[in-house]
């Protein structure tokens, strides 16, 4: 992650890219999406064109236009707009990074090419060693592994550098806060897609409880989030399902995913809605005995 105007802290929603039923980008709802994140979820930082946003299923020209729309619609509303510029081609990543700077994005994030790649495995703490000498604008990292030892070493060995240490495993965020995480970016890894788009309010409640050292309440909030995540993971959860849930919760049409991904089933949406209501993430007026599991 490079060159935000100030240290990135708190929740960062990995944004979904809204689509029409024909698979074209629906730019018309991005302004509404910004307002929903800020007003309904209390999330004022975003991560654009990542996996949740189907960035690698978009053309380079589409990625540019999506970035432009988020920067424009988020101006004076969002704190930070970070554009993901990772690509299979380093040349394309450089072009996308230059474009992000030109349109006034607050920072960029990048994953290395992942098809043709080195065979040696490098731990995150090794990557950070001397990184500011190589990348003077380097500001921090998004850590999306469950290896808390590696994450803790990143924090411990770089305390004086004021890096942003953003944790990317939604269901384990509280553990990472104890280890020194400064914020979180919802992830899309293997099966789990960013929940901060629609569970941002609940996660912010956990962050607030942690800040005031009410660890019992913070743990209850984390457990509540985990109940939902554990439930949908068993159903099969990814970008398609995230789009369906976001449409349900926000009322903003996210549309289907790009091929080769398939649209979430009606059965999944119905089951996810029932679980959200039972956990009091949605109004449970339509659900009998809906408050049996409600989280406080």
Tab-separated table of C-alpha atoms in Angstrom:
chain	number	residue	atom	x	y	z
A	1	UNK	CA	0.000	0.000	0.000
A	2	UNK	CA	1.503	3.332	-0.981
A	3	UNK	CA	1.113	7.039	-0.399
A	4	UNK	CA	-2.210	7.795	1.358
A	5	UNK	CA	-2.540	11.376	2.601
A	6	UNK	CA	-2.770	10.183	6.216
A	7	UNK	CA	-2.389	6.911	8.067
A	8	UNK	CA	-5.175	4.551	7.092
A	9	UNK	CA	-7.108	3.410	10.156
A	10	UNK	CA	-10.412	1.739	10.973
A	11	UNK	CA	-12.559	-0.230	8.578
A	12	UNK	CA	-11.951	-0.303	4.842
A	13	UNK	CA	-14.700	-1.775	2.669
A	14	UNK	CA	-13.481	-3.756	-0.307
A	15	UNK	CA	-16.090	-2.475	-2.714
A	16	UNK	CA	-18.289	-4.561	-4.964
A	17	UNK	CA	-18.517	-3.574	-8.627
A	18	UNK	CA	-22.229	-3.211	-9.463
A	19	UNK	CA	-23.263	-4.884	-12.714
A	20	UNK	CA	-26.315	-4.887	-14.931
A	21	UNK	CA	-28.046	-8.172	-15.703
A	22	UNK	CA	-26.030	-8.233	-18.948
A	23	UNK	CA	-22.692	-8.023	-17.178
A	24	UNK	CA	-21.931	-4.376	-17.842
A	25	UNK	CA	-20.791	-2.091	-15.026
A	26	UNK	CA	-23.651	-0.141	-13.453
A	27	UNK	CA	-21.939	3.163	-12.693
A	28	UNK	CA	-25.235	4.853	-11.869
A	29	UNK	CA	-25.490	3.385	-8.352
A	30	UNK	CA	-21.947	4.122	-7.109
A	31	UNK	CA	-22.953	7.477	-5.632
A	32	UNK	CA	-25.769	5.780	-3.722
A	33	UNK	CA	-23.296	3.079	-2.634
A	34	UNK	CA	-20.946	5.728	-1.178
A	35	UNK	CA	-23.790	7.276	0.822
A	36	UNK	CA	-24.873	3.875	2.115
A	37	UNK	CA	-21.385	2.990	3.379
A	38	UNK	CA	-20.959	6.323	5.137
A	39	UNK	CA	-24.448	6.828	6.567
A	40	UNK	CA	-25.625	3.274	7.245
A	41	UNK	CA	-22.429	1.358	7.971
A	42	UNK	CA	-20.118	4.093	9.266
A	43	UNK	CA	-17.396	3.064	6.803
A	44	UNK	CA	-15.462	5.945	5.213
A	45	UNK	CA	-12.518	4.153	3.613
A	46	UNK	CA	-12.706	1.951	0.535
A	47	UNK	CA	-10.534	-0.478	-1.408
A	48	UNK	CA	-11.515	-0.439	-5.091
A	49	UNK	CA	-10.975	-3.078	-7.803
A	50	UNK	CA	-9.845	-5.843	-5.491
A	51	UNK	CA	-11.101	-9.410	-5.653
A	52	UNK	CA	-14.454	-8.500	-4.100
A	53	UNK	CA	-14.765	-5.882	-6.834
A	54	UNK	CA	-13.910	-8.446	-9.531
A	55	UNK	CA	-10.988	-6.250	-10.552
A	56	UNK	CA	-9.218	-8.968	-12.503
A	57	UNK	CA	-12.418	-9.727	-14.430
A	58	UNK	CA	-12.504	-6.140	-15.684
A	59	UNK	CA	-10.625	-4.723	-18.628
A	60	UNK	CA	-7.945	-2.120	-17.947
A	61	UNK	CA	-10.197	0.622	-19.339
A	62	UNK	CA	-13.035	-0.546	-17.076
A	63	UNK	CA	-10.738	-0.554	-14.037
A	64	UNK	CA	-9.739	3.020	-14.839
A	65	UNK	CA	-13.324	4.187	-15.160
A	66	UNK	CA	-14.423	2.386	-11.975
A	67	UNK	CA	-11.575	4.057	-10.087
A	68	UNK	CA	-12.532	7.457	-11.493
A	69	UNK	CA	-16.170	7.024	-10.465
A	70	UNK	CA	-15.341	6.064	-6.877
A	71	UNK	CA	-12.883	8.946	-6.495
A	72	UNK	CA	-15.399	11.416	-7.936
A	73	UNK	CA	-18.426	10.214	-5.986
A	74	UNK	CA	-16.426	9.821	-2.778
A	75	UNK	CA	-14.965	13.329	-2.805
A	76	UNK	CA	-15.758	15.175	0.462
A	77	UNK	CA	-17.592	12.088	1.738
A	78	UNK	CA	-14.969	9.369	2.081
A	79	UNK	CA	-11.745	9.694	4.052
A	80	UNK	CA	-9.609	7.535	1.800
A	81	UNK	CA	-10.000	5.829	-1.549
A	82	UNK	CA	-7.355	3.183	-2.196
A	83	UNK	CA	-7.180	1.696	-5.685
A	84	UNK	CA	-5.942	-1.835	-6.185
A	85	UNK	CA	-3.615	-1.896	-9.207
A	86	UNK	CA	-2.365	-5.485	-9.124
A	87	UNK	CA	-2.350	-7.314	-12.449
A	88	UNK	CA	-0.701	-10.255	-14.158
A	89	UNK	CA	1.418	-7.757	-16.084
A	90	UNK	CA	3.703	-5.436	-14.124
A	91	UNK	CA	3.444	-2.974	-17.002
A	92	UNK	CA	-0.314	-2.787	-16.543
A	93	UNK	CA	0.122	-2.331	-12.786
A	94	UNK	CA	2.423	0.624	-13.421
A	95	UNK	CA	-0.081	2.184	-15.799
A	96	UNK	CA	-2.925	1.731	-13.320
A	97	UNK	CA	-0.815	3.204	-10.517
A	98	UNK	CA	-0.031	6.267	-12.622
A	99	UNK	CA	-3.718	6.658	-13.438
A	100	UNK	CA	-4.678	6.420	-9.760
A	101	UNK	CA	-2.272	9.244	-8.970
A	102	UNK	CA	-3.635	11.369	-11.803
A	103	UNK	CA	-7.271	11.093	-10.665
A	104	UNK	CA	-6.465	11.959	-7.051
A	105	UNK	CA	-6.776	8.584	-5.326
A	106	UNK	CA	-5.438	8.631	-1.778
A	107	UNK	CA	-3.286	5.561	-2.272
A	108	UNK	CA	-2.729	2.363	-4.199
A	109	UNK	CA	-2.467	-1.265	-3.192
A	110	UNK	CA	-0.969	-4.085	-5.229
A	111	UNK	CA	-0.612	-7.826	-5.237
A	112	UNK	CA	2.265	-9.345	-7.171
A	113	UNK	CA	1.630	-11.267	-10.400
A	114	UNK	CA	0.259	-14.628	-9.309
A	115	UNK	CA	0.261	-16.827	-12.413
A	116	UNK	CA	3.918	-16.732	-13.409
A	117	UNK	CA	5.645	-16.171	-10.081
A	118	UNK	CA	8.761	-17.047	-8.091
A	119	UNK	CA	8.707	-20.413	-6.353
A	120	UNK	CA	10.257	-19.258	-3.106
A	121	UNK	CA	7.859	-18.413	-0.279
A	122	UNK	CA	8.570	-15.168	1.586
A	123	UNK	CA	6.958	-14.233	4.887
A	124	UNK	CA	5.399	-10.793	5.193
A	125	UNK	CA	7.906	-9.740	7.863
A	126	UNK	CA	10.722	-10.402	5.359
A	127	UNK	CA	9.027	-8.270	2.699
A	128	UNK	CA	8.893	-5.305	5.078
A	129	UNK	CA	12.595	-5.464	5.880
A	130	UNK	CA	14.125	-2.353	4.260
A	131	UNK	CA	11.058	-1.740	2.103
A	132	UNK	CA	11.003	2.055	2.538
A	133	UNK	CA	14.465	2.282	1.019
A	134	UNK	CA	13.074	0.548	-2.067
A	135	UNK	CA	9.633	2.205	-2.035
A	136	UNK	CA	9.850	5.584	-0.248
A	137	UNK	CA	6.072	6.090	-0.401
A	138	UNK	CA	5.287	2.735	1.196
A	139	UNK	CA	2.729	3.173	3.976
A	140	UNK	CA	1.582	-0.245	5.146
A	141	UNK	CA	0.157	-3.614	4.284
A	142	UNK	CA	-3.049	-5.578	4.099
A	143	UNK	CA	-2.453	-8.928	5.785
A	144	UNK	CA	-4.991	-11.525	4.636
A	145	UNK	CA	-3.492	-14.675	6.124
A	146	UNK	CA	-4.541	-16.360	9.350
A	147	UNK	CA	-0.885	-16.623	10.505
A	148	UNK	CA	-1.032	-14.292	13.500
A	149	UNK	CA	2.609	-15.002	14.355
A	150	UNK	CA	3.732	-13.562	11.013
A	151	UNK	CA	1.372	-10.627	11.416
A	152	UNK	CA	2.582	-9.930	14.957
A	153	UNK	CA	6.203	-9.964	13.800
A	154	UNK	CA	5.347	-7.411	11.109
A	155	UNK	CA	3.940	-5.125	13.796
A	156	UNK	CA	6.636	-5.786	16.374
A	157	UNK	CA	9.569	-5.207	14.036
A	158	UNK	CA	8.161	-2.020	12.507
A	159	UNK	CA	6.644	-0.157	15.449
A	160	UNK	CA	8.728	2.947	14.854
A	161	UNK	CA	7.760	3.296	11.206
A	162	UNK	CA	4.113	4.253	11.696
A	163	UNK	CA	2.939	1.790	9.055
A	164	UNK	CA	-0.744	0.980	8.649
A	165	UNK	CA	-1.237	-2.663	9.580
A	166	UNK	CA	-4.582	-3.633	8.090
A	167	UNK	CA	-5.880	-7.091	8.877
A	168	UNK	CA	-7.827	-8.906	6.191
A	169	UNK	CA	-9.547	-11.800	7.960
A	170	UNK	CA	-12.941	-10.508	9.036
A	171	UNK	CA	-13.729	-13.366	11.406
A	172	UNK	CA	-10.432	-12.976	13.303
A	173	UNK	CA	-10.158	-9.187	13.489
A	174	UNK	CA	-10.391	-8.961	17.268
A	175	UNK	CA	-7.331	-11.200	17.657
A	176	UNK	CA	-5.417	-8.989	15.240
A	177	UNK	CA	-6.382	-5.845	17.168
A	178	UNK	CA	-4.693	-7.351	20.214
A	179	UNK	CA	-1.604	-7.919	18.052
A	180	UNK	CA	-1.532	-4.269	16.968
A	181	UNK	CA	-3.682	-4.030	13.838
A	182	UNK	CA	-4.531	-0.406	13.052
A	183	UNK	CA	-7.509	-1.241	10.884
A	184	UNK	CA	-9.040	-3.830	8.587
A	185	UNK	CA	-9.737	-4.390	4.914
A	186	UNK	CA	-12.440	-6.941	4.217
A	187	UNK	CA	-10.935	-9.817	2.318
A	188	UNK	CA	-11.770	-12.206	-0.462
A	189	UNK	CA	-9.683	-15.270	0.178
A	190	UNK	CA	-10.655	-18.800	-0.842
A	191	UNK	CA	-14.329	-18.403	0.103
A	192	UNK	CA	-14.883	-15.302	2.172
A	193	UNK	CA	-15.715	-11.944	0.626
A	194	UNK	CA	-15.610	-8.578	2.409
A	195	UNK	CA	-18.350	-8.297	5.041
A	196	UNK	CA	-17.714	-4.643	5.915
A	197	UNK	CA	-20.016	-3.549	3.109
A	198	UNK	CA	-23.037	-4.752	5.095
A	199	UNK	CA	-21.668	-5.644	8.571
A	200	UNK	CA	-19.618	-2.467	8.936
A	201	UNK	CA	-21.870	-1.095	11.662
A	202	UNK	CA	-21.546	-4.255	13.763
A	203	UNK	CA	-17.779	-4.392	13.220
A	204	UNK	CA	-17.440	-0.729	14.167
A	205	UNK	CA	-19.238	-1.536	17.407
A	206	UNK	CA	-16.567	-4.146	18.076
A	207	UNK	CA	-13.789	-1.634	17.335
A	208	UNK	CA	-15.378	0.928	19.655
A	209	UNK	CA	-15.706	-1.627	22.459
A	210	UNK	CA	-12.063	-2.602	22.014
A	211	UNK	CA	-10.964	1.047	22.136
A	212	UNK	CA	-12.744	1.627	25.431
A	213	UNK	CA	-11.272	-1.656	26.773
A	214	UNK	CA	-14.680	-3.322	27.042
A	215	UNK	CA	-13.231	-6.617	25.898
A	216	UNK	CA	-16.270	-8.661	26.877
A	217	UNK	CA	-18.515	-6.627	24.559
A	218	UNK	CA	-15.899	-6.693	21.808
A	219	UNK	CA	-15.734	-10.468	22.042
A	220	UNK	CA	-19.521	-10.741	21.893
A	221	UNK	CA	-19.557	-8.638	18.713
A	222	UNK	CA	-16.837	-10.809	17.144
A	223	UNK	CA	-18.695	-13.994	18.055
A	224	UNK	CA	-21.868	-12.575	16.542
A	225	UNK	CA	-20.077	-11.801	13.261
A	226	UNK	CA	-18.510	-15.249	13.298
A	227	UNK	CA	-21.914	-16.906	13.627
A	228	UNK	CA	-23.011	-15.361	10.357
A	229	UNK	CA	-19.713	-16.033	8.570
A	230	UNK	CA	-19.622	-19.645	9.747
A	231	UNK	CA	-23.184	-20.125	8.520
A	232	UNK	CA	-22.682	-18.725	5.007
A	233	UNK	CA	-19.299	-20.416	4.542
A	234	UNK	CA	-21.029	-23.764	4.954
A	235	UNK	CA	-23.517	-22.739	2.252
A	236	UNK	CA	-20.729	-21.712	-0.141
A	237	UNK	CA	-19.698	-18.073	-0.042
A	238	UNK	CA	-17.855	-15.825	-2.465
A	239	UNK	CA	-18.256	-12.807	-4.716
A	240	UNK	CA	-21.604	-13.943	-6.130
A	241	UNK	CA	-23.094	-14.487	-2.701
A	242	UNK	CA	-21.679	-11.209	-1.391
A	243	UNK	CA	-23.424	-9.360	-4.210
A	244	UNK	CA	-26.713	-11.048	-3.323
A	245	UNK	CA	-26.384	-10.178	0.379
A	246	UNK	CA	-25.364	-6.588	-0.322
A	247	UNK	CA	-28.391	-6.155	-2.589
A	248	UNK	CA	-30.605	-7.583	0.142
A	249	UNK	CA	-29.226	-5.479	2.985
A	250	UNK	CA	-28.641	-2.167	1.203
A	251	UNK	CA	-31.404	-2.222	-1.383
A	252	UNK	CA	-28.836	-1.190	-4.000
A	253	UNK	CA	-28.826	-3.544	-7.011
A	254	UNK	CA	-25.370	-5.139	-7.250
A	255	UNK	CA	-26.321	-7.388	-10.136
A	256	UNK	CA	-24.722	-10.712	-11.044
A	257	UNK	CA	-20.995	-11.428	-11.125
A	258	UNK	CA	-18.976	-11.560	-14.307
A	259	UNK	CA	-18.550	-14.944	-15.948
A	260	UNK	CA	-17.208	-17.507	-15.204
A	261	UNK	CA	-18.808	-16.913	-11.767
A	262	UNK	CA	-22.463	-17.830	-11.466
A	263	UNK	CA	-25.256	-15.884	-9.806
A	264	UNK	CA	-26.084	-16.820	-6.202
A	265	UNK	CA	-29.046	-19.164	-5.856
A	266	UNK	CA	-32.395	-18.105	-4.447
A	267	UNK	CA	-31.960	-20.765	-1.769
A	268	UNK	CA	-28.705	-19.144	-0.609
A	269	UNK	CA	-30.266	-15.690	-0.455
A	270	UNK	CA	-33.265	-16.923	1.511
A	271	UNK	CA	-31.068	-18.780	4.003
A	272	UNK	CA	-28.707	-15.838	4.412
A	273	UNK	CA	-31.627	-13.455	4.949
A	274	UNK	CA	-33.074	-15.691	7.664
A	275	UNK	CA	-29.707	-15.848	9.412
A	276	UNK	CA	-29.227	-12.085	9.226
A	277	UNK	CA	-32.650	-11.575	10.766
A	278	UNK	CA	-32.032	-14.134	13.506
A	279	UNK	CA	-28.819	-12.310	14.472
A	280	UNK	CA	-30.630	-8.947	14.456
A	281	UNK	CA	-28.551	-7.632	11.550
A	282	UNK	CA	-31.833	-7.021	9.749
A	283	UNK	CA	-35.304	-6.264	11.069
A	284	UNK	CA	-36.823	-9.594	12.081
A	285	UNK	CA	-40.457	-8.541	11.844
A	286	UNK	CA	-40.974	-11.110	9.100
A	287	UNK	CA	-39.299	-13.932	11.015
A	288	UNK	CA	-41.015	-15.826	13.807
A	289	UNK	CA	-38.865	-16.217	16.930
A	290	UNK	CA	-36.274	-14.159	15.063
A	291	UNK	CA	-34.619	-12.851	18.190
A	292	UNK	CA	-33.639	-16.219	19.625
A	293	UNK	CA	-30.032	-15.702	18.558
A	294	UNK	CA	-30.045	-11.913	18.452
A	295	UNK	CA	-26.678	-10.354	19.251
A	296	UNK	CA	-26.429	-7.443	21.642
